[in-house]
XYZ file of N, CA and C in Angstrom:
858
model
N 26.860 -18.552 46.630
C 26.405 -19.817 46.053
C 25.019 -20.172 46.582
N 24.818 -20.002 47.927
C 23.524 -20.321 48.517
C 22.419 -19.487 47.888
N 22.679 -18.182 47.692
C 21.678 -17.313 47.083
C 21.338 -17.781 45.676
N 22.354 -18.217 44.912
C 22.133 -18.690 43.538
C 21.265 -19.927 43.538
N 21.510 -20.850 44.477
C 20.720 -22.081 44.535
C 19.275 -21.785 44.884
N 19.084 -20.898 45.868
C 17.729 -20.533 46.266
C 16.971 -19.896 45.113
N 17.647 -19.053 44.364
C 17.004 -18.391 43.227
C 16.590 -19.417 42.172
N 17.483 -20.428 41.935
C 17.169 -21.452 40.944
C 15.997 -22.313 41.401
N 15.966 -22.656 42.698
C 14.859 -23.450 43.225
C 13.549 -22.684 43.134
N 13.617 -21.422 43.431
C 12.422 -20.572 43.381
C 11.902 -20.472 41.963
N 12.813 -20.260 40.999
C 12.415 -20.168 39.596
C 11.814 -21.481 39.116
N 12.401 -22.611 39.553
C 11.890 -23.921 39.147
C 10.498 -24.151 39.691
N 10.272 -23.767 40.959
C 8.956 -23.945 41.569
C 7.911 -23.137 40.827
N 8.246 -21.911 40.482
C 7.319 -21.066 39.734
C 7.020 -21.674 38.376
N 8.062 -22.175 37.709
C 7.905 -22.704 36.357
C 7.016 -23.938 36.355
N 7.201 -24.796 37.361
C 6.416 -26.029 37.411
C 4.956 -25.768 37.722
N 4.670 -24.674 38.396
C 3.291 -24.379 38.767
C 2.519 -23.689 37.670
N 3.162 -23.373 36.547
C 2.498 -22.643 35.469
C 1.666 -23.582 34.612
N 0.594 -23.074 33.982
C -0.198 -23.905 33.063
C 0.635 -24.346 31.872
N 0.256 -25.468 31.228
C 1.042 -26.097 30.178
C 1.360 -25.182 28.997
N 0.457 -24.300 28.511
C 0.791 -23.482 27.352
C 2.040 -22.640 27.522
N 2.441 -22.388 28.789
C 3.613 -21.556 29.022
C 4.880 -22.231 28.525
N 4.885 -23.577 28.428
C 6.094 -24.279 27.998
C 6.488 -23.893 26.579
N 5.537 -23.343 25.815
C 5.830 -22.967 24.438
C 6.476 -21.590 24.346
N 6.528 -20.861 25.489
C 7.071 -19.509 25.462
C 8.594 -19.521 25.321
N 9.111 -18.477 24.787
C 10.554 -18.294 24.708
C 10.999 -17.483 25.916
N 11.936 -17.987 26.689
C 12.412 -17.256 27.852
C 11.531 -17.490 29.066
N 11.958 -16.988 30.240
C 11.209 -17.200 31.483
C 9.899 -16.437 31.497
N 8.921 -16.998 32.184
C 7.610 -16.359 32.304
C 7.724 -15.095 33.154
N 7.146 -14.001 32.690
C 7.175 -12.737 33.430
C 5.744 -12.250 33.630
N 5.177 -12.417 34.828
C 3.789 -12.008 35.059
C 3.588 -10.502 35.027
N 4.668 -9.738 35.035
C 4.560 -8.279 35.075
C 4.974 -7.623 33.769
N 5.220 -8.439 32.767
C 5.666 -7.882 31.493
C 4.553 -7.068 30.850
N 4.946 -6.065 30.078
C 3.962 -5.280 29.341
C 3.253 -6.195 28.346
N 1.935 -6.127 28.259
C 1.187 -7.054 27.399
C 1.528 -6.886 25.931
N 1.567 -8.029 25.220
C 1.779 -7.984 23.780
C 0.526 -7.425 23.111
N 0.701 -6.550 22.163
C -0.451 -5.907 21.526
C -0.176 -5.759 20.038
N -0.840 -6.620 19.247
C -0.664 -6.572 17.802
C -1.765 -5.774 17.114
N -2.683 -5.199 17.913
C -3.785 -4.429 17.335
C -3.244 -3.119 16.761
N -3.581 -2.778 15.503
C -3.099 -1.522 14.929
C -3.682 -0.326 15.680
N -2.973 0.799 15.729
C -3.464 1.960 16.488
C -4.735 2.576 15.913
N -5.014 2.345 14.618
C -6.227 2.881 13.998
C -6.991 1.742 13.333
N -8.254 1.551 13.736
C -9.092 0.507 13.143
C -9.602 0.965 11.777
N -10.203 0.037 11.034
C -10.699 0.345 9.688
C -11.747 1.454 9.696
N -12.508 1.554 10.795
C -13.542 2.592 10.871
C -13.018 3.908 11.433
N -11.693 3.999 11.650
C -11.096 5.233 12.139
C -10.980 5.322 13.649
N -11.518 4.324 14.376
C -11.429 4.324 15.831
C -9.986 4.082 16.272
N -9.530 4.842 17.269
C -8.168 4.674 17.761
C -8.111 3.584 18.824
N -7.034 2.803 18.788
C -6.749 1.814 19.825
C -5.545 2.311 20.616
N -5.712 2.396 21.946
C -4.661 2.932 22.802
C -3.888 1.797 23.467
N -2.587 1.959 23.639
C -1.815 0.956 24.386
C -2.172 1.024 25.868
N -1.748 0.020 26.631
C -2.009 0.001 28.068
C -1.278 1.162 28.740
N -2.003 1.846 29.621
C -1.428 2.941 30.396
C -1.309 2.474 31.841
N -0.185 2.744 32.486
C 0.023 2.317 33.861
C -0.266 3.467 34.810
N -1.215 3.233 35.726
C -1.595 4.285 36.669
C -0.388 4.764 37.468
N 0.462 3.818 37.862
C 1.678 4.153 38.599
C 2.877 3.545 37.890
N 3.644 4.383 37.217
C 4.853 3.897 36.547
C 5.859 3.376 37.572
N 5.827 3.957 38.775
C 6.750 3.536 39.838
C 6.479 2.099 40.246
N 5.182 1.734 40.397
C 4.838 0.360 40.766
C 5.251 -0.611 39.678
N 4.981 -0.265 38.421
C 5.334 -1.131 37.300
C 6.828 -1.405 37.276
N 7.625 -0.355 37.455
C 9.080 -0.492 37.440
C 9.569 -1.339 38.613
N 8.942 -1.153 39.771
C 9.352 -1.900 40.968
C 9.250 -3.410 40.741
N 8.095 -3.872 40.238
C 7.901 -5.303 40.080
C 8.618 -5.855 38.854
N 8.840 -5.042 37.857
C 9.684 -5.467 36.733
C 11.098 -5.745 37.242
N 11.596 -4.858 38.094
C 12.945 -5.035 38.636
C 13.020 -6.280 39.513
N 11.978 -6.518 40.338
C 11.972 -7.703 41.190
C 12.000 -8.983 40.355
N 11.227 -8.998 39.264
C 11.223 -10.176 38.404
C 12.592 -10.370 37.761
N 13.193 -9.297 37.300
C 14.508 -9.389 36.651
C 15.585 -9.879 37.620
N 15.368 -9.635 38.916
C 16.320 -10.096 39.922
C 16.087 -11.555 40.307
N 15.014 -12.175 39.760
C 14.739 -13.574 40.045
C 13.766 -13.812 41.178
N 13.083 -12.756 41.653
C 12.115 -12.927 42.740
C 10.949 -13.787 42.268
N 10.459 -14.688 43.150
C 9.375 -15.596 42.801
C 8.044 -14.975 43.220
N 7.451 -14.172 42.341
C 6.246 -13.441 42.703
C 5.061 -13.779 41.808
N 5.203 -14.774 40.935
C 4.176 -15.027 39.936
C 2.869 -15.574 40.463
N 2.834 -16.117 41.696
C 1.594 -16.722 42.207
C 1.075 -16.025 43.454
N 1.727 -14.966 43.895
C 1.322 -14.254 45.107
C 0.259 -13.216 44.755
N -1.019 -13.503 45.080
C -2.103 -12.614 44.673
C -2.039 -11.249 45.341
N -1.395 -11.178 46.506
C -1.273 -9.878 47.158
C -0.400 -8.935 46.344
N 0.368 -9.534 45.416
C 1.208 -8.739 44.529
C 0.604 -8.669 43.128
N 0.206 -9.821 42.582
C -0.251 -9.848 41.195
C -1.553 -9.083 40.982
N -2.462 -9.100 41.974
C -3.732 -8.379 41.816
C -3.505 -6.867 41.739
N -2.741 -6.262 42.667
C -2.468 -4.818 42.537
C -1.737 -4.473 41.236
N -0.833 -5.367 40.805
C -0.108 -5.111 39.560
C -1.080 -5.090 38.376
N -2.034 -6.032 38.379
C -3.013 -6.081 37.294
C -3.922 -4.855 37.325
N -4.306 -4.426 38.519
C -5.160 -3.242 38.652
C -4.417 -1.967 38.267
N -3.094 -2.041 38.269
C -2.296 -0.878 37.882
C -2.396 -0.594 36.387
N -2.842 -1.594 35.609
C -2.967 -1.430 34.169
C -4.316 -0.803 33.830
N -4.294 0.209 32.991
C -5.514 0.919 32.608
C -5.808 0.669 31.132
N -6.986 0.102 30.837
C -7.413 -0.115 29.456
C -8.139 1.143 28.979
N -7.452 1.984 28.277
C -7.997 3.277 27.860
C -9.208 3.108 26.953
N -9.186 2.085 26.114
C -10.277 1.899 25.145
C -11.639 1.706 25.811
N -11.653 1.258 27.062
C -12.925 0.990 27.744
C -13.435 2.182 28.541
N -12.663 3.256 28.625
C -13.082 4.435 29.387
C -14.194 5.187 28.651
N -15.043 5.916 29.377
C -16.126 6.669 28.723
C -15.579 7.770 27.827
N -16.304 8.048 26.740
C -15.902 9.108 25.820
C -16.574 10.424 26.184
N -15.822 11.507 26.070
C -16.344 12.838 26.377
C -15.842 13.832 25.336
N -16.468 14.994 25.308
C -15.977 16.138 24.530
C -15.799 17.295 25.490
N -14.658 17.957 25.418
C -14.376 19.092 26.301
C -13.879 20.259 25.465
N -14.061 21.461 25.990
C -13.576 22.652 25.286
C -13.243 23.738 26.302
N -12.338 24.612 25.915
C -11.937 25.694 26.799
C -10.684 26.365 26.280
N -9.937 27.006 27.200
C -8.703 27.695 26.833
C -7.477 26.959 27.351
N -6.417 26.979 26.561
C -5.168 26.308 26.921
C -4.435 27.136 27.977
N -4.051 26.483 29.090
C -3.341 27.180 30.167
C -1.925 26.647 30.370
N -1.590 25.540 29.733
C -0.219 25.018 29.764
C -0.033 24.169 28.521
N 1.173 24.194 27.951
C 1.365 23.534 26.668
C 2.624 22.685 26.632
N 2.582 21.631 25.807
C 3.721 20.760 25.575
C 3.576 20.150 24.197
N 4.529 19.321 23.776
C 4.486 18.771 22.420
C 3.464 17.657 22.270
N 3.151 16.940 23.344
C 2.194 15.837 23.232
C 1.049 15.940 24.227
N 1.001 17.029 24.987
C -0.087 17.220 25.943
C -0.262 18.699 26.233
N -1.483 19.055 26.615
C -1.765 20.425 27.040
C -2.706 20.371 28.224
N -2.746 21.457 28.998
C -3.737 21.603 30.046
C -4.800 22.566 29.554
N -6.049 22.163 29.726
C -7.192 22.918 29.242
C -8.057 23.336 30.418
N -8.451 24.615 30.451
C -9.366 25.090 31.478
C -10.723 25.353 30.852
N -11.742 24.630 31.342
C -13.077 24.820 30.830
C -13.699 26.090 31.417
N -14.860 26.480 30.875
C -15.528 27.694 31.315
C -15.900 27.643 32.792
N -16.170 26.437 33.331
C -16.539 26.305 34.737
C -15.334 26.149 35.653
N -14.127 26.291 35.095
C -12.910 26.225 35.897
C -12.260 24.870 35.959
N -12.911 23.813 35.488
C -12.321 22.474 35.503
C -11.060 22.438 34.635
N -10.052 21.714 35.126
C -8.800 21.565 34.386
C -8.712 20.143 33.840
N -8.461 20.015 32.555
C -8.286 18.722 31.908
C -6.905 18.654 31.268
N -6.238 17.517 31.443
C -5.026 17.261 30.679
C -5.441 16.586 29.376
N -5.009 17.135 28.260
C -5.322 16.564 26.953
C -4.062 15.871 26.435
N -4.173 14.558 26.201
C -3.022 13.757 25.767
C -3.324 13.147 24.412
N -2.381 13.233 23.485
C -2.561 12.627 22.167
C -1.909 11.246 22.114
N -2.299 10.465 21.128
C -1.851 9.070 21.008
C -0.333 9.003 20.804
N 0.355 8.095 21.512
C 1.818 7.996 21.384
C 2.287 7.602 19.994
N 1.403 6.970 19.193
C 1.778 6.597 17.830
C 1.575 7.749 16.851
N 1.127 8.898 17.339
C 0.948 10.067 16.487
C -0.257 9.993 15.571
N -1.292 9.207 15.960
C -2.440 9.024 15.078
C -3.663 9.833 15.501
N -3.564 10.586 16.590
C -4.678 11.463 16.948
C -4.871 12.490 15.843
N -6.118 12.828 15.574
C -6.429 13.795 14.517
C -6.374 15.205 15.115
N -5.353 15.962 14.727
C -5.108 17.287 15.295
C -5.164 18.342 14.192
N -5.854 19.432 14.468
C -5.889 20.567 13.545
C -5.630 21.838 14.335
N -4.589 22.573 13.955
C -4.268 23.853 14.582
C -4.320 24.923 13.501
N -5.241 25.858 13.633
C -5.420 26.884 12.610
C -5.527 28.264 13.248
N -5.274 29.276 12.446
C -5.413 30.655 12.911
C -4.272 31.519 12.424
N -4.400 32.820 12.584
C -3.394 33.783 12.149
C -2.617 34.322 13.346
N -1.302 34.417 13.169
C -0.423 34.965 14.204
C 0.575 35.911 13.536
N 1.165 36.837 14.293
C 2.209 37.692 13.712
C 3.369 36.850 13.181
N 3.964 37.256 12.083
C 5.075 36.499 11.496
C 6.273 36.419 12.440
N 6.357 37.327 13.405
C 7.443 37.292 14.383
C 7.405 36.018 15.219
N 6.298 35.290 15.164
C 6.118 34.047 15.903
C 6.885 32.883 15.276
N 7.325 33.044 14.030
C 8.031 31.971 13.323
C 9.300 31.564 14.051
N 9.549 30.249 14.055
C 10.717 29.701 14.730
C 11.494 28.781 13.793
N 12.766 28.600 14.095
C 13.616 27.708 13.315
C 13.036 26.309 13.274
N 13.035 25.696 12.084
C 12.541 24.347 11.907
C 11.116 24.262 11.410
N 10.380 25.369 11.409
C 8.995 25.348 10.930
C 8.955 25.246 9.406
N 8.024 24.443 8.912
C 7.826 24.316 7.469
C 6.868 25.408 7.018
N 7.274 26.191 6.024
C 6.463 27.325 5.577
C 6.279 27.300 4.058
N 5.254 28.025 3.624
C 4.997 28.186 2.197
C 4.537 29.622 1.953
N 5.005 30.207 0.875
C 4.635 31.588 0.569
C 4.847 31.856 -0.914
N 4.252 32.943 -1.385
C 4.421 33.371 -2.772
C 5.533 34.401 -2.824
N 6.587 34.103 -3.581
C 7.729 35.018 -3.609
C 8.589 34.834 -4.847
N 9.579 35.714 -4.952
C 10.512 35.680 -6.082
C 11.898 36.039 -5.578
N 12.926 35.342 -6.097
C 14.303 35.605 -5.684
C 15.184 35.819 -6.905
N 16.339 36.452 -6.659
C 17.322 36.596 -7.728
C 18.245 35.385 -7.720
N 19.295 35.435 -8.513
C 20.195 34.287 -8.647
C 20.991 34.009 -7.372
N 21.006 34.974 -6.444
C 21.718 34.789 -5.173
C 20.775 34.357 -4.043
N 19.500 34.189 -4.360
C 18.545 33.755 -3.347
C 17.970 34.870 -2.507
N 18.111 36.119 -2.976
C 17.570 37.258 -2.229
C 16.177 37.600 -2.752
N 15.251 37.835 -1.830
C 13.883 38.120 -2.206
C 13.744 39.434 -2.958
N 12.858 39.418 -3.966
C 12.659 40.622 -4.780
C 11.781 41.651 -4.082
N 10.915 41.206 -3.162
C 10.008 42.121 -2.464
C 9.679 41.559 -1.093
N 9.273 42.419 -0.148
C 8.954 41.959 1.202
C 7.750 41.010 1.197
N 7.739 40.111 2.172
C 6.636 39.166 2.331
C 5.654 39.695 3.373
N 4.364 39.577 3.064
C 3.358 40.007 4.038
C 2.480 38.865 4.522
N 2.624 37.660 3.942
C 1.805 36.508 4.345
C 2.591 35.220 4.142
N 2.566 34.358 5.157
C 3.287 33.080 5.123
C 2.394 31.997 5.718
N 2.331 30.839 5.064
C 1.603 29.694 5.602
C 2.561 28.816 6.397
N 2.133 28.368 7.575
C 2.903 27.422 8.376
C 2.192 26.081 8.298
N 2.912 25.034 7.887
C 2.294 23.743 7.611
C 2.965 22.623 8.396
N 2.344 21.441 8.339
C 2.944 20.242 8.909
C 3.885 19.630 7.879
N 4.627 18.613 8.294
C 5.571 17.947 7.402
C 4.868 17.468 6.134
N 5.495 17.646 4.959
C 4.832 17.330 3.698
C 4.778 15.858 3.344
N 5.424 14.989 4.147
C 5.436 13.566 3.809
C 6.285 13.315 2.573
N 5.713 12.647 1.572
C 6.457 12.332 0.349
C 6.383 13.448 -0.689
N 5.670 14.523 -0.368
C 5.520 15.609 -1.328
C 6.857 16.297 -1.583
N 7.194 16.459 -2.870
C 8.427 17.138 -3.262
C 8.055 18.448 -3.960
N 8.219 19.597 -3.293
C 7.845 20.872 -3.909
C 8.735 21.194 -5.097
N 8.241 22.027 -6.033
C 9.068 22.403 -7.182
C 10.308 23.190 -6.768
N 11.345 23.078 -7.565
C 12.575 23.821 -7.287
C 12.331 25.318 -7.456
N 13.074 26.099 -6.696
C 12.964 27.558 -6.796
C 13.819 28.039 -7.961
N 13.206 28.789 -8.869
C 13.912 29.324 -10.034
C 14.024 30.837 -9.907
N 15.234 31.386 -10.025
C 15.399 32.837 -9.911
C 14.639 33.574 -11.015
N 14.085 34.738 -10.618
C 13.385 35.567 -11.585
C 11.955 35.150 -11.847
N 11.439 34.150 -11.119
C 10.065 33.682 -11.307
C 9.288 33.827 -10.002
N 8.122 34.443 -10.071
C 7.253 34.532 -8.903
C 6.518 33.194 -8.771
N 6.690 32.523 -7.649
C 6.158 31.178 -7.510
C 5.888 30.857 -6.048
N 5.150 29.756 -5.830
C 4.952 29.251 -4.474
C 6.226 28.554 -4.017
N 6.744 28.983 -2.881
C 7.991 28.448 -2.349
C 7.695 27.708 -1.049
N 8.146 26.459 -0.972
C 8.033 25.672 0.261
C 9.431 25.489 0.823
N 9.603 25.853 2.098
C 10.939 25.816 2.693
C 10.827 25.657 4.206
N 11.984 25.514 4.840
C 12.058 25.393 6.300
C 12.730 26.642 6.854
N 12.137 27.203 7.904
C 12.709 28.403 8.520
C 14.073 28.063 9.133
N 15.075 28.845 8.755
C 16.396 28.683 9.344
C 16.606 29.688 10.470
N 16.193 30.941 10.226
C 16.326 31.963 11.265
C 15.426 33.153 10.954
N 15.095 33.900 11.976
C 14.350 35.147 11.833
C 14.931 36.147 12.810
N 15.567 37.181 12.283
C 16.152 38.239 13.100
C 15.542 39.562 12.658
N 14.743 40.137 13.552
C 14.056 41.364 13.166
C 13.083 41.080 12.042
N 13.295 41.730 10.900
C 12.436 41.518 9.733
C 13.113 40.666 8.663
N 14.278 40.118 8.984
C 15.013 39.307 8.016
C 14.743 37.821 8.244
N 14.103 37.207 7.264
C 13.757 35.788 7.343
C 14.661 34.996 6.411
N 15.321 33.975 6.946
C 16.169 33.085 6.156
C 15.542 31.698 6.172
N 15.334 31.126 4.980
C 14.744 29.795 4.869
C 15.637 28.905 4.022
N 15.442 27.600 4.164
C 16.184 26.608 3.386
C 15.200 25.793 2.570
N 15.401 25.724 1.269
C 14.494 24.961 0.405
C 14.767 23.461 0.553
N 13.819 22.655 0.099
C 13.918 21.211 0.267
C 14.633 20.521 -0.883
N 14.801 21.201 -2.009
C 15.515 20.610 -3.150
C 15.951 21.730 -4.091
N 16.659 21.348 -5.143
C 17.120 22.326 -6.129
C 18.489 22.897 -5.804
N 18.992 23.765 -6.698
C 20.320 24.352 -6.520
C 20.290 25.574 -5.610
N 19.169 26.309 -5.605
C 19.028 27.453 -4.704
C 18.451 26.954 -3.385
N 19.279 26.804 -2.369
C 18.822 26.217 -1.105
C 18.588 27.258 -0.016
N 19.440 28.283 0.033
C 19.301 29.296 1.075
C 18.697 30.568 0.482
N 17.529 30.953 1.040
C 16.826 32.129 0.552
C 16.660 33.142 1.683
N 16.766 34.421 1.333
C 16.634 35.485 2.336
C 15.562 36.476 1.902
N 14.627 36.746 2.821
C 13.535 37.669 2.535
C 13.408 38.696 3.652
N 12.780 39.815 3.294
C 12.404 40.821 4.291
C 10.905 40.721 4.531
N 10.499 40.827 5.800
C 9.088 40.803 6.148
C 8.552 42.219 6.298
N 7.308 42.426 5.928
C 6.671 43.716 6.190
C 6.414 43.838 7.685
N 6.173 45.046 8.155
C 5.979 45.268 9.590
C 4.722 44.585 10.124
N 3.741 44.336 9.238
C 2.498 43.695 9.671
C 2.316 42.308 9.048
N 3.420 41.646 8.737
C 3.355 40.318 8.111
C 2.636 39.320 9.027
N 1.838 38.459 8.410
C 1.026 37.490 9.135
C 1.439 36.066 8.751
N 1.413 35.187 9.741
C 1.629 33.760 9.498
C 0.297 33.043 9.671
N -0.112 32.300 8.643
C -1.351 31.535 8.682
C -1.014 30.092 9.066
N -1.506 29.655 10.214
C -1.227 28.282 10.655
C -2.248 27.316 10.094
N -1.753 26.228 9.522
C -2.580 25.140 8.997
C -1.850 23.828 9.273
N -1.681 23.514 10.549
C -0.850 22.378 10.924
C -1.655 21.286 11.618
N -1.033 20.126 11.742
C -1.632 18.986 12.424
C -0.737 18.532 13.574
N -0.069 19.497 14.197
C 0.864 19.202 15.274
C 0.477 19.980 16.531
N 0.291 19.259 17.642
C -0.114 19.891 18.886
C 0.948 20.866 19.387
N 2.185 20.674 18.965
C 3.267 21.539 19.396
C 3.123 22.985 18.970
N 2.187 23.290 18.051
C 1.975 24.665 17.621
C 0.919 25.375 18.475
N 0.423 24.692 19.492
C -0.544 25.302 20.396
C 0.151 26.314 21.298
N -0.577 27.367 21.672
C -0.034 28.406 22.545
C -0.991 28.689 23.689
N -0.479 29.362 24.714
C -1.309 29.753 25.845
C -2.472 30.620 25.366
N -3.658 30.330 25.876
C -4.827 31.128 25.543
C -5.597 30.664 24.333
N -5.069 29.691 23.583
C -5.781 29.189 22.406
C -7.090 28.509 22.812
N -8.068 28.581 21.927
C -9.318 27.856 22.127
C -9.118 26.419 21.643
N -9.517 25.450 22.470
C -9.282 24.046 22.134
C -10.520 23.215 22.431
N -10.835 22.324 21.511
C -11.892 21.331 21.694
C -11.288 19.954 21.477
N -11.594 19.030 22.375
C -11.036 17.679 22.271
C -12.113 16.632 22.528
N -11.972 15.504 21.843
C -12.859 14.361 22.047
C -11.994 13.147 22.329
N -12.375 12.380 23.354
C -11.590 11.200 23.673
C -12.082 10.507 24.927
N -11.242 9.597 25.458
C -11.596 8.807 26.643
C -11.175 9.560 27.912
N -12.101 9.645 28.869
C -11.853 10.383 30.111
C -11.390 9.450 31.220
N -10.285 9.814 31.859
C -9.745 9.097 33.020
C -9.706 10.076 34.185
N -10.303 9.701 35.312
C -10.394 10.593 36.464
C -9.737 9.955 37.678
N -8.929 10.737 38.411
C -8.272 10.272 39.631
C -8.513 11.303 40.723
N -9.304 10.939 41.723
C -9.603 11.857 42.809
C -8.324 12.247 43.549
N -8.138 13.529 43.767
C -6.988 14.023 44.516
C -5.771 14.346 43.675
N -5.759 13.909 42.424
C -4.616 14.193 41.555
C -4.716 15.628 41.033
N -3.605 16.177 40.576
C -3.582 17.519 39.999
C -2.892 17.462 38.640
N -3.665 17.586 37.546
C -5.134 17.659 37.502
C -5.754 16.292 37.757
N -7.046 16.273 38.079
C -7.701 15.002 38.379
C -8.412 14.406 37.174
N -8.329 15.067 36.011
C -8.987 14.577 34.800
C -7.986 14.552 33.647
N -8.016 13.453 32.905
C -7.161 13.324 31.723
C -8.013 12.814 30.570
N -7.927 13.490 29.429
C -8.641 13.066 28.232
C -7.619 12.525 27.237
N -7.715 11.213 26.946
C -6.874 10.601 25.918
C -7.566 10.881 24.586
N -7.087 11.885 23.875
C -7.844 12.482 22.777
C -7.599 11.814 21.436
N -8.703 11.509 20.751
C -8.634 11.035 19.376
C -8.725 12.204 18.405
N -9.419 13.279 18.809
C -9.599 14.452 17.958
C -9.323 15.719 18.759
N -8.508 16.607 18.187
C -8.184 17.876 18.840
C -8.267 18.994 17.799
N -9.046 20.030 18.103
C -9.156 21.188 17.227
C -8.724 22.422 18.015
N -7.733 23.141 17.488
C -7.192 24.320 18.162
C -7.373 25.543 17.265
N -7.923 26.605 17.850
C -8.053 27.883 17.144
C -7.138 28.881 17.835
N -6.240 29.499 17.065
C -5.254 30.404 17.643
C -5.904 31.661 18.197
N -5.336 32.167 19.286
C -5.738 33.461 19.794
C -5.099 34.546 18.933
N -5.525 35.803 19.108
C -5.048 36.898 18.259
C -3.551 37.148 18.436
N -3.058 37.133 19.675
C -1.651 37.425 19.938
C -1.066 36.350 20.852
N -0.677 35.186 20.312
C -0.148 34.105 21.147
C 1.160 34.498 21.812
N 1.405 33.930 22.982
C 2.632 34.260 23.702
C 3.854 33.575 23.103
N 3.704 32.308 22.720
C 4.851 31.549 22.199
C 4.381 30.196 21.713
N 5.152 29.565 20.802
C 4.846 28.174 20.449
C 5.030 27.276 21.666
N 4.500 26.069 21.581
C 4.486 25.170 22.738
C 5.874 24.830 23.253
N 6.857 24.695 22.353
C 8.156 24.216 22.803
C 8.875 25.211 23.712
N 8.375 26.438 23.813
C 9.018 27.426 24.667
C 8.419 27.474 26.066
N 7.387 26.662 26.324
C 6.679 26.687 27.597
C 6.841 25.349 28.287
N 6.912 25.348 29.629
C 7.058 24.112 30.386
C 5.919 23.147 30.062
N 6.207 21.946 29.547
C 5.149 21.012 29.182
C 4.472 20.399 30.399
N 3.203 20.003 30.196
C 2.467 19.316 31.247
C 3.022 17.906 31.417
N 2.997 17.402 32.641
C 3.550 16.076 32.931
C 2.424 15.091 33.184
N 2.323 14.070 32.339
C 1.267 13.080 32.509
C 1.464 12.270 33.778
N 2.684 12.223 34.304
C 2.962 11.453 35.508
C 2.294 12.072 36.738
N 1.740 13.290 36.597
C 1.043 13.900 37.738
C -0.241 13.163 38.063
N -0.760 12.376 37.107
C -2.027 11.679 37.345
C -1.817 10.435 38.193
């Protein structure tokens, strides 16, 4: 009971010391709450707006928990000043362009090694609005389940390919685009999702129509042409150029992070694997 009374007195003291506009708020005042941000992620001129990034997620969580427990910390500058400094306004950081080879890969970040040996973490916007282009040719054996592909082919009434495939395009999600239905006996452009690839046998699933499961044989030198906008298709050794805001932390590994608005990736001749098969870089290392 004593603890409850003390907590109520503490909360009341904090509330009374707040400026008048706070009385219009819904719920208790939280000096450590994540800031409200109604700014769209992409401005009319194409400039990206980044949400607040916390230098130390551990510190942010610590004081959020203290506030939720009823601790009276809203006026203690020894606490509020470090908490405020923990917030990083990415939009105000200097802009840079970097290029080099990819040495570690993940779905939303990669590590880039420049020609002079510098290591940069490349991070894309959490809202998925960074402009990413991944292009280049890779062996068709690189295809994985779930990839969206397009190719010129023909199937019979059972969905079996009439001839081996030697070229396949790998694309990003089509959005609202509805590809034409696959008709047996007609050579046509087929858009489908990879279901499996075992040896030279490729099985795909179409997006509509009565013929949904199609099976093709690949030639021994079949090539996949990448034309995607997803960082997850990056592989070790790829050439990468990025433009964005640079954040530097002395002593961190890596000590440089580029919050990228634009990323261009050119595939190497023989990539080791798509990004999802490699340990992703951790932004929390900064």
